[in-house]
Short mmCIF file of C-alpha atoms in Angstrom, two decimals:
data_model
loop_
_atom_site.label_atom_id
_atom_site.label_comp_id
_atom_site.label_asym_id
_atom_site.label_seq_id
_atom_site.Cartn_x
_atom_site.Cartn_y
_atom_site.Cartn_z
CA MET C 281 99.13 138.63 124.87
CA LYS C 282 98.63 135.37 122.99
CA LEU C 283 98.77 132.20 125.00
CA GLY C 284 100.38 128.94 123.89
CA GLN C 285 99.62 125.63 125.53
CA CYS C 286 101.55 122.37 125.51
CA PHE C 287 99.51 119.17 125.39
CA ILE C 288 100.29 115.48 125.62
CA ILE C 289 98.49 113.63 122.83
CA GLY C 290 98.32 109.99 123.80
CA CYS C 291 96.90 107.63 126.35
CA PHE C 292 98.73 105.29 128.69
CA PHE C 293 97.11 102.15 130.06
CA ILE C 294 98.15 99.71 132.79
CA LEU C 295 96.97 96.16 132.24
CA THR C 296 96.66 93.99 135.32
CA ALA C 297 95.86 90.33 135.70
CA ILE C 298 92.47 89.46 137.18
CA PRO C 299 91.10 86.07 138.20
CA CYS C 300 89.59 84.10 135.34
CA LEU C 301 85.90 83.58 136.13
CA SER C 302 83.79 80.86 134.60
CA GLN C 303 80.88 82.08 132.51
CA GLU C 304 78.26 80.61 130.25
CA LEU C 305 78.69 80.51 126.52
CA THR C 306 76.88 83.01 124.38
CA PHE C 307 74.44 81.76 121.78
CA TYR C 308 73.74 82.75 118.19
CA GLU C 309 70.42 83.67 116.77
CA VAL C 310 69.45 83.03 113.18
CA VAL C 311 68.44 86.35 111.64
CA ASP C 312 65.47 86.51 109.30
CA ASN C 313 66.99 87.60 105.99
CA ALA C 314 64.05 89.70 104.88
CA SER C 315 64.08 91.69 108.14
CA VAL C 316 67.58 93.01 107.36
CA GLY C 317 67.15 93.49 103.62
CA LEU C 318 69.00 90.40 102.40
CA THR C 319 66.78 89.64 99.45
CA VAL C 320 66.52 86.27 97.76
CA ALA C 321 69.47 85.64 95.45
CA PRO C 322 68.45 82.69 93.27
CA PHE C 323 71.79 81.29 92.16
CA ALA C 324 74.47 78.82 93.22
CA LYS C 325 76.64 80.61 95.78
CA GLY C 326 80.42 80.33 95.55
CA GLY C 327 82.05 82.91 97.78
CA LEU C 328 81.86 86.36 99.26
CA ALA C 329 83.84 89.55 99.73
CA LEU C 330 83.36 91.87 102.69
CA SER C 331 84.35 95.52 102.77
CA ASP C 332 83.00 98.94 103.71
CA ILE C 333 82.79 100.07 100.11
CA ASP C 334 81.19 103.46 100.80
CA ARG C 335 83.03 104.27 104.07
CA ASN C 336 79.91 104.72 106.17
CA GLY C 337 81.34 102.58 108.97
CA TYR C 338 79.36 99.41 108.20
CA PRO C 339 80.75 96.41 106.23
CA ASP C 340 79.00 95.59 102.97
CA ILE C 341 78.56 92.22 101.24
CA PHE C 342 79.39 90.90 97.79
CA CYS C 343 77.63 87.55 97.28
CA LEU C 344 79.29 85.61 94.46
CA ARG C 345 77.39 83.57 91.90
CA TRP C 346 79.42 80.44 91.17
CA ASN C 347 77.58 79.13 88.09
CA SER C 348 74.80 80.33 85.81
CA PRO C 349 71.93 81.12 85.83
CA GLY C 350 71.69 84.28 87.90
CA TYR C 351 74.09 87.07 88.76
CA SER C 352 76.04 88.18 91.83
CA ARG C 353 74.72 90.72 94.34
CA ILE C 354 76.12 93.77 96.12
CA TYR C 355 74.45 94.51 99.45
CA VAL C 356 75.33 97.87 101.01
CA ASN C 357 74.92 98.07 104.75
CA GLU C 358 72.95 101.09 105.94
CA GLY C 359 73.24 100.91 109.70
CA GLY C 360 72.47 97.21 110.01
CA VAL C 361 69.93 96.97 107.17
CA PHE C 362 71.08 95.95 103.70
CA GLN C 363 70.07 97.21 100.29
CA ASP C 364 70.71 95.33 97.06
CA ILE C 365 72.40 97.71 94.61
CA ALA C 366 73.35 95.15 91.96
CA ASP C 367 71.18 97.12 89.52
CA GLN C 368 73.69 99.99 89.87
CA SER C 369 76.34 97.75 88.30
CA PRO C 370 76.81 95.75 85.08
CA LEU C 371 76.88 92.44 86.99
CA GLU C 372 73.69 91.10 85.37
CA GLN C 373 74.89 91.93 81.85
CA ILE C 374 78.34 90.42 82.47
CA GLU C 375 77.27 87.22 84.20
CA ASN C 376 74.35 86.48 81.89
CA LEU C 377 76.96 86.05 79.15
CA GLU C 378 79.40 83.96 81.18
CA ASP C 379 79.01 80.56 82.83
CA GLY C 380 80.76 81.07 86.15
CA THR C 381 82.37 83.58 88.51
CA ARG C 382 85.34 82.35 90.49
CA THR C 383 87.02 85.08 92.52
CA THR C 384 86.22 88.63 93.54
CA MET C 385 88.09 91.24 95.56
CA TRP C 386 87.38 94.79 96.67
CA VAL C 387 90.32 97.03 95.85
CA ASP C 388 90.80 100.79 95.47
CA TYR C 389 92.74 100.60 92.21
CA ASP C 390 92.43 104.33 91.44
CA ASN C 391 93.27 105.54 94.98
CA ASP C 392 90.12 107.68 95.26
CA GLY C 393 89.08 106.29 98.64
CA ASP C 394 86.17 104.02 97.70
CA ARG C 395 86.29 100.32 96.85
CA ASP C 396 86.31 99.17 93.26
CA LEU C 397 85.52 95.58 92.27
CA SER C 398 87.82 93.13 90.52
CA MET C 399 86.11 89.95 89.40
CA ALA C 400 87.44 86.86 87.63
CA THR C 401 85.08 84.64 85.67
CA THR C 402 85.46 81.56 83.51
CA GLU C 403 85.74 83.88 80.50
CA GLY C 404 88.07 86.62 81.69
CA ILE C 405 88.77 89.35 84.23
CA HIS C 406 86.57 92.37 84.87
CA LEU C 407 87.37 95.64 86.66
CA LEU C 408 84.43 97.74 87.87
CA ARG C 409 85.05 101.31 89.00
CA ASN C 410 83.00 102.53 91.94
CA ASP C 411 81.68 106.10 91.90
CA ASN C 412 79.37 106.68 94.88
CA ASN C 413 78.07 103.08 94.72
CA VAL C 414 77.48 103.22 90.97
CA PHE C 415 79.71 100.73 89.16
CA THR C 416 81.08 101.01 85.64
CA GLU C 417 83.15 98.38 83.86
CA VAL C 418 86.47 99.95 82.86
CA SER C 419 88.42 96.81 81.98
CA ALA C 420 89.00 97.68 78.33
CA GLU C 421 89.74 101.39 78.73
CA MET C 422 92.18 100.70 81.57
CA GLY C 423 93.95 98.03 79.53
CA PHE C 424 92.99 95.47 82.18
CA VAL C 425 91.85 92.75 79.79
CA ALA C 426 92.76 89.10 80.11
CA PRO C 427 90.51 87.17 77.72
CA LYS C 428 89.81 83.49 77.90
CA PRO C 429 92.65 81.68 76.12
CA GLY C 430 91.92 80.33 72.67
CA GLY C 431 91.96 76.77 71.43
CA PHE C 432 89.86 74.04 72.98
CA ILE C 433 89.75 75.55 76.47
CA VAL C 434 86.28 75.17 77.95
CA GLU C 435 86.90 77.03 81.19
CA TRP C 436 89.42 79.51 82.51
CA ASP C 437 89.62 79.60 86.29
CA CYS C 438 91.16 82.65 87.91
CA ASN C 439 90.84 81.55 91.53
CA THR C 440 94.33 82.44 92.66
CA CYS C 441 95.21 86.10 92.32
CA GLY C 442 96.11 89.17 94.35
CA TRP C 443 97.14 92.82 94.43
CA ALA C 444 100.48 94.31 95.50
CA ASP C 445 102.86 97.11 94.51
CA TYR C 446 105.66 94.93 93.17
CA ASP C 447 107.61 97.79 91.52
CA LEU C 448 107.41 100.34 94.38
CA ASP C 449 105.79 103.08 92.29
CA GLY C 450 102.93 103.72 94.73
CA ASP C 451 100.06 101.91 93.00
CA LEU C 452 98.69 98.37 93.07
CA ASP C 453 99.65 95.81 90.44
CA PHE C 454 97.83 92.53 89.79
CA PHE C 455 99.11 88.94 89.77
CA LYS C 456 97.21 85.86 88.61
CA ALA C 457 98.60 82.39 89.27
CA SER C 458 97.91 79.52 86.87
CA ARG C 459 95.62 76.69 87.94
CA SER C 460 96.54 74.02 85.40
CA THR C 461 99.63 72.35 83.96
CA GLU C 462 97.82 71.31 80.80
CA ASP C 463 95.65 74.19 79.63
CA GLN C 464 96.90 77.36 77.99
CA GLU C 465 96.92 79.22 81.28
CA TYR C 466 100.00 80.89 82.73
CA ASP C 467 101.22 82.91 85.68
CA GLU C 468 100.57 86.54 84.78
CA LEU C 469 101.73 89.85 86.25
CA TRP C 470 99.85 93.00 85.22
CA GLU C 471 101.67 96.26 85.97
CA ASN C 472 99.73 99.41 86.81
CA ARG C 473 101.18 102.34 84.86
CA ASP C 474 99.26 105.46 85.82
CA GLY C 475 95.95 103.60 85.89
CA THR C 476 96.50 101.49 82.76
CA TYR C 477 97.48 97.83 83.14
CA PHE C 478 100.11 96.07 81.03
CA ASP C 479 100.96 92.38 80.95
CA VAL C 480 104.66 92.27 81.93
CA SER C 481 104.82 88.55 82.71
CA ASN C 482 107.56 87.74 80.22
CA GLU C 483 109.56 90.86 81.06
CA VAL C 484 109.87 89.95 84.74
CA GLY C 485 110.56 86.24 84.33
CA PHE C 486 107.14 84.53 84.22
CA ILE C 487 107.69 83.10 80.74
CA ASN C 488 105.01 80.58 79.72
CA GLN C 489 104.99 79.32 83.28
CA ARG C 490 102.23 76.89 84.29
CA PHE C 491 101.60 75.22 87.62
CA LYS C 492 98.52 73.84 89.35
CA HIS C 493 98.46 76.33 92.19
CA ARG C 494 95.91 76.22 95.01
CA GLY C 495 97.06 79.44 96.65
CA MET C 496 99.45 82.37 96.42
CA THR C 497 100.53 85.16 98.75
CA PHE C 498 102.66 88.32 98.70
CA GLY C 499 105.26 89.20 101.32
CA ASP C 500 108.82 90.45 101.76
CA PHE C 501 110.38 87.22 103.04
CA ASP C 502 113.98 88.52 102.86
CA ASN C 503 113.17 92.00 104.26
CA ASP C 504 114.94 93.77 101.40
CA GLY C 505 112.13 96.28 100.82
CA ASP C 506 110.07 94.74 98.02
CA GLN C 507 107.35 92.11 97.92
CA ASP C 508 108.05 88.54 96.86
CA ILE C 509 105.54 85.86 95.81
CA PHE C 510 104.94 82.39 97.24
CA MET C 511 102.70 79.88 95.44
CA ASP C 512 101.88 76.39 96.62
CA GLY C 513 102.06 73.45 94.23
CA GLY C 514 98.51 72.28 94.87
CA SER C 515 98.06 68.56 94.29
CA VAL C 516 100.85 68.22 91.71
CA PRO C 517 104.01 66.38 92.85
CA GLY C 518 106.92 68.74 93.05
CA PHE C 519 108.13 71.78 94.94
CA ASP C 520 106.24 74.93 95.77
CA ASN C 521 107.41 78.20 94.25
CA LEU C 522 109.06 81.08 96.09
CA PHE C 523 109.77 83.93 93.69
CA VAL C 524 112.20 86.53 94.98
CA ASN C 525 111.66 90.05 93.65
CA ASP C 526 114.89 91.91 92.83
CA GLU C 527 115.78 95.10 91.01
CA VAL C 528 118.40 93.89 88.51
CA SER C 529 119.07 97.39 87.15
CA PRO C 530 117.56 100.82 87.82
CA GLY C 531 113.83 100.54 87.20
CA VAL C 532 114.04 96.94 85.96
CA ARG C 533 112.71 94.09 88.12
CA SER C 534 112.87 90.34 87.80
CA PHE C 535 111.52 87.31 89.68
CA ALA C 536 113.45 84.08 90.23
CA ASP C 537 112.20 80.87 91.86
CA VAL C 538 114.44 80.16 94.87
CA ALA C 539 112.23 77.63 96.69
CA GLU C 540 114.57 74.65 96.54
CA PHE C 541 117.52 76.81 97.62
CA THR C 542 115.73 78.12 100.70
CA GLY C 543 114.56 74.82 102.20
CA ILE C 544 111.05 74.66 100.68
CA THR C 545 111.21 70.91 100.14
CA LYS C 546 107.97 69.20 101.17
CA THR C 547 105.63 67.95 98.46
CA GLY C 548 102.11 66.60 98.39
CA ASP C 549 98.56 67.89 98.30
CA ARG C 550 98.65 71.48 99.63
CA LYS C 551 95.44 73.38 100.33
CA GLY C 552 96.46 77.03 100.12
CA CYS C 553 99.25 79.08 101.68
CA GLY C 554 99.99 82.23 103.61
CA PHE C 555 102.86 84.42 104.78
CA PHE C 556 102.71 85.31 108.47
CA ASP C 557 105.13 85.98 111.31
CA TYR C 558 104.11 83.34 113.82
CA ASN C 559 107.06 83.94 116.16
CA ARG C 560 107.17 87.75 115.78
CA ASP C 561 110.84 87.86 114.88
CA GLY C 562 110.21 90.15 111.92
CA PHE C 563 110.84 87.53 109.22
CA LEU C 564 107.82 86.11 107.42
CA ASP C 565 107.11 82.41 107.90
CA ILE C 566 104.90 80.21 105.67
CA TYR C 567 101.97 77.99 106.62
CA MET C 568 100.08 75.48 104.46
CA PRO C 569 97.41 72.92 105.33
CA SER C 570 98.37 69.55 103.87
CA ALA C 571 96.57 66.27 103.16
CA GLU C 572 99.69 64.20 103.91
CA PHE C 573 101.23 66.21 106.77
CA ASN C 574 98.18 67.90 108.29
CA HIS C 575 100.22 71.09 108.57
CA ILE C 576 103.33 72.44 106.89
CA LEU C 577 104.94 75.30 108.79
CA TYR C 578 108.13 76.84 107.44
CA ARG C 579 109.91 79.03 109.99
CA ASN C 580 112.01 81.73 108.38
CA ALA C 581 115.44 81.30 109.93
CA ALA C 582 116.99 84.13 107.91
CA ASP C 583 119.61 86.24 109.67
CA ASN C 584 120.77 88.54 106.92
CA GLY C 585 120.98 91.71 108.97
CA ALA C 586 118.00 93.30 107.19
CA ASN C 587 115.68 95.51 109.22
CA TRP C 588 111.90 95.60 109.34
CA VAL C 589 108.87 97.19 110.97
CA GLY C 590 105.33 95.94 111.53
CA PHE C 591 101.94 97.37 112.45
CA ILE C 592 98.87 95.87 114.06
CA LEU C 593 95.93 98.05 113.05
CA GLU C 594 92.90 98.29 115.29
CA GLY C 595 89.86 100.26 114.21
CA THR C 596 87.83 102.14 116.78
CA VAL C 597 86.08 104.49 114.36
CA SER C 598 86.57 102.18 111.36
CA ASN C 599 85.92 98.43 111.36
CA ARG C 600 87.77 96.61 114.15
CA ASP C 601 90.22 94.80 111.83
CA ALA C 602 90.89 97.96 109.79
CA VAL C 603 90.20 96.05 106.56
CA ASN C 604 91.01 98.15 103.48
CA SER C 605 93.45 100.49 105.20
CA LEU C 606 96.29 101.75 103.04
CA VAL C 607 99.63 102.01 104.84
CA THR C 608 102.51 103.91 103.19
CA LEU C 609 106.05 103.76 104.57
CA TYR C 610 108.67 106.35 103.59
CA THR C 611 112.42 105.69 103.90
CA GLY C 612 114.72 108.03 102.00
CA GLU C 613 113.70 108.09 98.35
CA LYS C 614 111.74 104.84 98.63
CA ASN C 615 108.12 104.36 99.60
CA GLN C 616 106.20 101.12 100.08
CA ILE C 617 102.46 100.53 100.35
CA ARG C 618 100.37 97.78 101.91
CA LEU C 619 96.61 97.35 101.55
CA THR C 620 94.97 95.40 104.38
CA ARG C 621 92.40 92.92 103.14
CA CYS C 622 90.04 90.28 104.48
CA GLY C 623 89.96 87.53 101.85
CA ASP C 624 92.83 87.56 99.39
CA ASN C 625 92.20 84.68 97.00
CA HIS C 626 91.09 81.04 96.78
CA PHE C 627 91.76 79.13 100.04
CA HIS C 628 93.31 82.18 101.70
CA GLN C 629 92.32 84.75 104.30
CA TYR C 630 94.78 87.60 104.30
CA ASN C 631 97.14 88.13 107.25
CA PRO C 632 95.89 91.36 108.91
CA TRP C 633 99.29 92.39 110.29
CA VAL C 634 101.17 94.88 108.15
CA HIS C 635 104.83 94.02 107.58
CA PHE C 636 107.58 95.98 105.80
CA GLY C 637 111.15 94.96 105.15
CA ILE C 638 113.45 97.99 104.96
CA GLY C 639 116.77 96.37 104.08
CA PHE C 640 119.77 98.04 105.70
CA ASP C 641 117.99 101.34 106.36
CA THR C 642 118.11 102.18 110.05
CA GLU C 643 115.57 105.02 110.15
CA ILE C 644 112.01 105.52 108.93
CA ASP C 645 111.06 109.01 107.76
CA SER C 646 107.32 108.56 108.30
CA VAL C 647 104.39 106.18 108.06
CA VAL C 648 101.01 107.33 106.76
CA ILE C 649 97.90 105.27 107.49
CA ARG C 650 94.74 106.00 105.52
CA TRP C 651 92.03 104.28 107.52
CA PRO C 652 88.91 102.81 105.84
CA LEU C 653 86.70 105.80 106.73
CA GLY C 654 89.18 108.22 105.17
CA LEU C 655 90.90 109.35 108.38
CA ARG C 656 94.61 109.97 107.94
CA GLN C 657 97.27 109.22 110.55
CA VAL C 658 100.91 110.27 110.29
CA LEU C 659 103.50 108.47 112.43
CA LYS C 660 106.95 109.93 113.04
CA ASP C 661 109.96 108.61 114.96
CA VAL C 662 108.86 105.02 114.39
CA ALA C 663 111.22 102.49 115.97
CA ILE C 664 112.41 99.70 113.68
CA ASN C 665 112.55 95.92 114.25
CA GLN C 666 109.32 95.79 116.25
CA TYR C 667 105.55 95.76 115.85
CA HIS C 668 103.48 98.83 116.67
CA LEU C 669 99.81 98.95 117.66
CA ALA C 670 97.98 101.71 115.79
CA ARG C 671 94.40 102.83 116.47
CA ASP C 672 92.27 105.22 114.46
CA SER C 673 90.86 107.26 117.35
CA ASN C 674 89.91 110.70 116.07
CA VAL C 675 92.00 113.44 117.73
CA SER C 676 90.67 116.99 118.09
CA LEU C 677 91.46 120.14 120.07
CA ALA C 678 88.77 122.83 120.26
CA ILE C 679 88.23 126.13 122.09
CA HIS C 680 84.83 126.80 123.73
CA ASN C 681 83.34 129.82 125.47
CA LEU C 682 81.73 129.57 128.91
CA ARG C 683 78.31 128.99 127.28
CA GLY C 684 79.69 125.76 125.81
CA GLU C 685 79.71 127.06 122.24
CA GLU C 686 82.65 126.08 120.06
CA VAL C 687 84.73 129.12 119.20
CA THR C 688 87.27 127.40 116.93
CA SER C 689 88.98 124.09 116.30
CA LEU C 690 92.78 124.00 116.39
CA PHE C 691 93.03 120.59 114.74
CA SER C 692 90.87 117.54 114.04
CA GLY C 693 91.39 114.20 112.37
CA ASP C 694 94.99 114.50 111.12
CA PHE C 695 96.80 111.99 113.29
CA GLN C 696 100.24 112.21 114.81
CA SER C 697 102.17 109.69 116.85
CA ALA C 698 101.86 109.86 120.65
CA GLY C 699 104.00 112.48 122.39
CA TYR C 700 104.16 116.19 123.24
CA ARG C 701 102.41 118.60 120.90
CA TYR C 702 102.36 122.41 120.87
CA ALA C 703 99.23 124.27 119.80
CA LYS C 704 98.96 128.06 119.40
CA TRP C 705 95.68 129.98 119.32
CA ASP C 706 95.67 133.40 117.68
CA GLY C 707 92.59 134.63 119.57
CA LYS C 708 90.25 134.38 116.59
CA ASP C 709 87.05 132.38 116.11
CA LYS C 710 86.29 129.98 113.28
CA ASN C 711 85.23 132.91 111.06
CA GLY C 712 88.49 134.79 111.60
CA HIS C 713 87.05 137.39 114.00
CA SER C 714 88.96 138.40 117.14
CA VAL C 715 87.36 137.25 120.38
CA PRO C 716 87.10 139.38 123.52
CA THR C 717 89.28 139.02 126.60
CA GLY C 718 87.90 136.41 128.95
CA VAL C 719 87.94 132.87 130.23
CA TYR C 720 87.75 130.06 127.68
CA ILE C 721 87.80 126.26 127.81
CA TYR C 722 89.94 124.08 125.62
CA GLN C 723 88.91 120.46 125.10
CA LEU C 724 91.11 117.61 123.88
CA ARG C 725 89.49 114.45 122.52
CA ALA C 726 91.26 111.24 121.43
CA GLY C 727 88.88 108.35 120.92
CA ASP C 728 87.11 107.71 124.22
CA PHE C 729 89.51 110.01 126.08
CA ALA C 730 88.47 113.62 126.76
CA ALA C 731 90.02 116.37 128.91
CA MET C 732 89.04 120.02 129.50
CA LYS C 733 91.01 122.91 130.98
CA LYS C 734 90.29 126.60 131.57
CA MET C 735 92.49 129.39 130.28
CA THR C 736 92.42 133.16 130.34
CA PHE C 737 92.82 135.03 127.07
CA ILE C 738 94.10 138.61 127.39
CA LYS C 739 94.49 140.90 124.41
#
């Protein structure tokens, strides 16, 4: 006889209020750099990018060189001690030939699970592929080349840029906002076509468009199922830009600036921008610091009947903020992706909440979360028009004998949403051999939760 068991995979918590007790503040201690492997980096610093590039569970550091001389550094974190691996990259060769580096972002452009490096300098854009912490520049072979414009341009700043899947084909495209109204520098959209990038700026409506942007951000402000672009106007008098992304015919997309038609009317010196849902109504709002107004907060008052879903990711095995998780949402024949990031571009820290507009769809087929350490979680029966908390606790179910030795594992690591699950054991060990009749123990683990039960196996 083969026994089947029914398990509940999930944990339920009851939160209760407790008296608030006064306590002393904690204090910070200055760490000696040499004691943790942070070697001297003799150059003018201008920024950083943090990510677990090798998925060992510890965040690594990119330290950006702002101006020459010198070159940027990559410090991998090996359990709290850092190692400089810049010599495993072409950073020295690249930056010795260029005056300044302006923006850098970790991004998995080839979807292989590790973090590649995109870097904008005063001369152009560079894409460095990561293969087990060895970096190779692939800008030219991938078609990802944006040279410094010609003429009398002395510097090309690419401070304002970001990654998003604008065309819903399952890979990340690249957008660079202009920083000047005078130089030969334009808003540019680079489309990822099977790993090769093409400049499609003119095709999608960014035709010789120049603004002095201080910040830009992606988000689906109208909840129609694709990502739009907001760019602040910086210090130039005039409106900000809100570009709505629409499919004008099958497979053909176009952006149109609708800022002045949607109530984006304040002008002045803006210091960056960000989409976020401050009132949790499912429609993305906009916030900008401002020299004249202190703050500019645009509440999205849209009531167009479009549906949405959101996720708050919390790492327990991965980093707490789940930075560099890839979330894929499937509805019918459409799929959308979101990459969670820490810093997104100049003057902007990325909103960690994951938001999807789904238009007039009323059901979600599934949501797949690929956590930073490579764990994969599949969510089914996801309710719409609300936010969901998702954690990356590893789930496993194993059979042990009475000596405590593991006989076999029924599943491990592949996540499912909370609920009832049915597991069937065929009476064989991990090598495929039949086990004798007797008493066995099955153990369920989900994060910090663990439960064991006895069962009798009878042939």
